[in-house]
Amino acid sequence: MRSIKPITALFASSEVFPFAKSGGLADVSYSLPRALSSMVAITVAMPLYRTIDREKYSIKPLGISAEINISGTPHHTELYGCEYQGMEYIFIHSPVLSERDYLYGPPGEGYVDNALRFGLFSYAIVDLVKRYRFDVLHLNDWQTALSALLVHRDPDLNTKTVFTIHNLAYQGIFDHHMLGALGISDEYFTMGTLEYYGNINLMKAAIAFADKVTTVSPQYAKEILTPEYGNGLEGFLQSHSDKLVGILNGIDSTHFSPKDDKALVKRYDSKSLSNKKVNKKACLKETGLQDIERPLFVFIGRLVAQKGLDILIDALDDIASLPINILIRGEGEEHYRSELKRLAAKHENISFIYGYDEAISHRIYASADFLMMPSLYEPCGLNQLIAMRYGTMPIVRSTGGLIDSVLPIEEYDASSTTGHGFVFSQETSDALSLSVTKAFESYAKKRSFNKVLRHNMQVDLSWGDRAKQYFELYTTLLSKTV
Ligand code: ADP
């Protein structure tokens, strides 16, 4: 009998939880490979940033180094590795890529040499593919995109490439001269390849040359083909739409589990929902907010325009006039930071804590009654999924993955078991205020309110079937190999 050899895959990402995280990409890069590992022999590769705690995760040199030559300049790279929760990780160290204080640059800025940094990362990924002969190379976002071209132009490689777009707004656009500096010939400076209004666009390399392009929700897969959400790449994506598919992200149900979460003051599940109050009490104490009977509305996320910060800031005076508490937690652009600081000083029922901390965010999800997500666009969004898991009702704008994951409760209906939260469509502060008001009214109807929360906590948000879709995609690609 022929033995069945498992598919081998390399999953490459510029950030992976818990080693380095700036947003949802790190969560997905942690949880999707784990979910796939029961079906595929999968290894995860990422840069070894200086900020990663090598001792904590027992990250050790593998004794393998390579001189990666890019356009005549040799870059010394060394491989490190660790096993974490049963998964195998490979870390790529090279001074230009690794020795920085931030992953991509200080808040709101990118390092000027990011093209070279992540170009080098992309070369190092392909070096790994050559070394270990993976069947599938799964790339994520622009920081890994060049690898698709490098695999394509190498006649010795028949590895299949999958490229996942986590956020089309970040495409890796750089000056034309970087093409040569990255060792790519001018033959790739065409509209059908990397050229983008006189510059180079690294994401185009992956859209053009990957065997399959995925994005993180079915709705976003449709939206990015339109001028409103296509970020200038809608035409290019349309011409490759035959290989584009949207698969909704999941979350790791062990990591995001209020029943087992060690970060919480008091753990709970859908049968002990009232324990949320213990967390809320501690959270109010920590943040200086008063009156536990008031519903707590929170925002957690990057302080950038995408997350609807302008709408939120505009709505806050109005929302704060309700007898509720508002807690905002995030890190990002300075002008949002100062506006939020001003509003928190003005209203006793608004608290704003600038910063990023995984454990604090878990405690906030556990303490809150509502999560506000007025995003302008949202490829998938994980916060609303985490909120549902923690018995916190989402209030979202109907865009991207928020449409796929939050079914609206229109008129608050006690018998409803289909709605998950409040959904509004207009990009205005009035629309957000109106939803918050409706949500506030629903909070008073305790029985029906809790019924929805309990139902939300039981929705299957795990990777299960979604990881299977990726597995089927890998299998289909490999079955086409001659
Ligand atoms: P993004 O566009 O930032 O990737 P996602 O909704 O996909 O948005 O994922 C955001 C992830 O980052 C979630 O796990 C969320 O809880 C987390 N997060 C965002 N901001 C903070 C913060 N200030 N502190 C802790 N966690 C945060």
Short mmCIF file of N, CA and C in Angstrom, two decimals, residues 10 45 92 134-135 137 161 174 180 184 215 270 274 307 311 320 330 343 354 367 377 379 388 392 406 420 441 451 460:
data_model
loop_
_atom_site.label_atom_id
_atom_site.label_comp_id
_atom_site.label_asym_id
_atom_site.label_seq_id
_atom_site.Cartn_x
_atom_site.Cartn_y
_atom_site.Cartn_z
N LEU A 10 5.37 25.81 4.66
CA LEU A 10 6.05 26.87 5.42
C LEU A 10 5.11 28.07 5.44
N ALA A 45 7.73 30.63 9.91
CA ALA A 45 8.98 31.41 9.84
C ALA A 45 8.67 32.89 10.03
N ILE A 92 14.49 34.14 11.53
CA ILE A 92 15.57 34.58 10.65
C ILE A 92 16.21 35.82 11.25
N PHE A 134 9.69 22.55 0.97
CA PHE A 134 8.28 22.52 1.36
C PHE A 134 7.39 22.37 0.13
N ASP A 135 6.25 21.69 0.29
CA ASP A 135 5.31 21.56 -0.82
C ASP A 135 4.59 22.89 -1.07
N LEU A 137 4.19 27.07 0.16
CA LEU A 137 4.69 28.25 0.86
C LEU A 137 3.52 29.21 1.03
N THR A 161 2.57 28.40 -4.13
CA THR A 161 2.52 29.56 -3.24
C THR A 161 1.09 30.05 -3.04
N PHE A 174 7.39 51.36 -2.91
CA PHE A 174 8.70 51.98 -2.75
C PHE A 174 9.17 52.56 -4.07
N GLY A 180 16.01 47.37 -8.65
CA GLY A 180 17.37 46.88 -8.88
C GLY A 180 18.04 46.55 -7.56
N ILE A 184 15.93 42.58 -8.61
CA ILE A 184 14.86 42.20 -9.54
C ILE A 184 15.06 42.99 -10.83
N THR A 215 -8.02 36.18 0.94
CA THR A 215 -8.14 37.27 1.89
C THR A 215 -9.05 36.80 3.01
N SER A 270 -20.55 30.77 29.80
CA SER A 270 -21.90 31.29 29.51
C SER A 270 -22.88 30.99 30.65
N SER A 274 -22.59 36.16 35.22
CA SER A 274 -22.61 37.22 36.24
C SER A 274 -21.20 37.49 36.80
N LYS A 307 -9.85 52.42 11.77
CA LYS A 307 -10.68 51.90 12.86
C LYS A 307 -11.84 52.82 13.21
N ILE A 311 -14.91 59.04 13.48
CA ILE A 311 -16.33 58.86 13.82
C ILE A 311 -16.49 58.77 15.34
N ALA A 320 -21.33 60.34 25.51
CA ALA A 320 -21.00 60.48 26.93
C ALA A 320 -22.13 61.13 27.71
N GLY A 330 -5.82 51.90 23.31
CA GLY A 330 -5.17 51.73 22.02
C GLY A 330 -3.86 52.47 21.93
N LEU A 343 -10.89 64.57 25.49
CA LEU A 343 -12.27 64.15 25.77
C LEU A 343 -12.37 63.41 27.10
N TYR A 354 -3.70 54.98 26.95
CA TYR A 354 -2.86 54.79 25.77
C TYR A 354 -1.93 53.60 26.04
N SER A 367 -14.56 42.64 30.96
CA SER A 367 -15.27 43.60 31.81
C SER A 367 -16.38 44.32 31.07
N TYR A 377 -13.16 50.44 7.10
CA TYR A 377 -13.10 49.16 6.39
C TYR A 377 -12.50 48.15 7.34
N PRO A 379 -10.90 44.19 6.94
CA PRO A 379 -10.70 42.95 6.17
C PRO A 379 -11.40 41.75 6.83
N MET A 388 -17.40 38.62 21.27
CA MET A 388 -18.50 37.66 21.35
C MET A 388 -18.15 36.50 22.27
N THR A 392 -19.40 39.95 25.33
CA THR A 392 -19.46 41.41 25.18
C THR A 392 -20.10 41.68 23.83
N VAL A 406 -20.96 39.47 12.22
CA VAL A 406 -21.92 40.01 13.20
C VAL A 406 -23.28 40.18 12.53
N HIS A 420 -26.37 38.98 16.65
CA HIS A 420 -25.23 38.97 17.58
C HIS A 420 -24.99 40.33 18.22
N GLU A 441 -30.37 51.00 25.46
CA GLU A 441 -31.75 50.64 25.80
C GLU A 441 -31.89 49.12 25.96
N LYS A 451 -29.45 36.67 27.14
CA LYS A 451 -29.71 35.52 26.26
C LYS A 451 -28.85 35.65 24.99
N ASP A 460 -19.58 29.11 17.12
CA ASP A 460 -18.27 28.53 16.80
C ASP A 460 -17.43 29.54 16.03
#
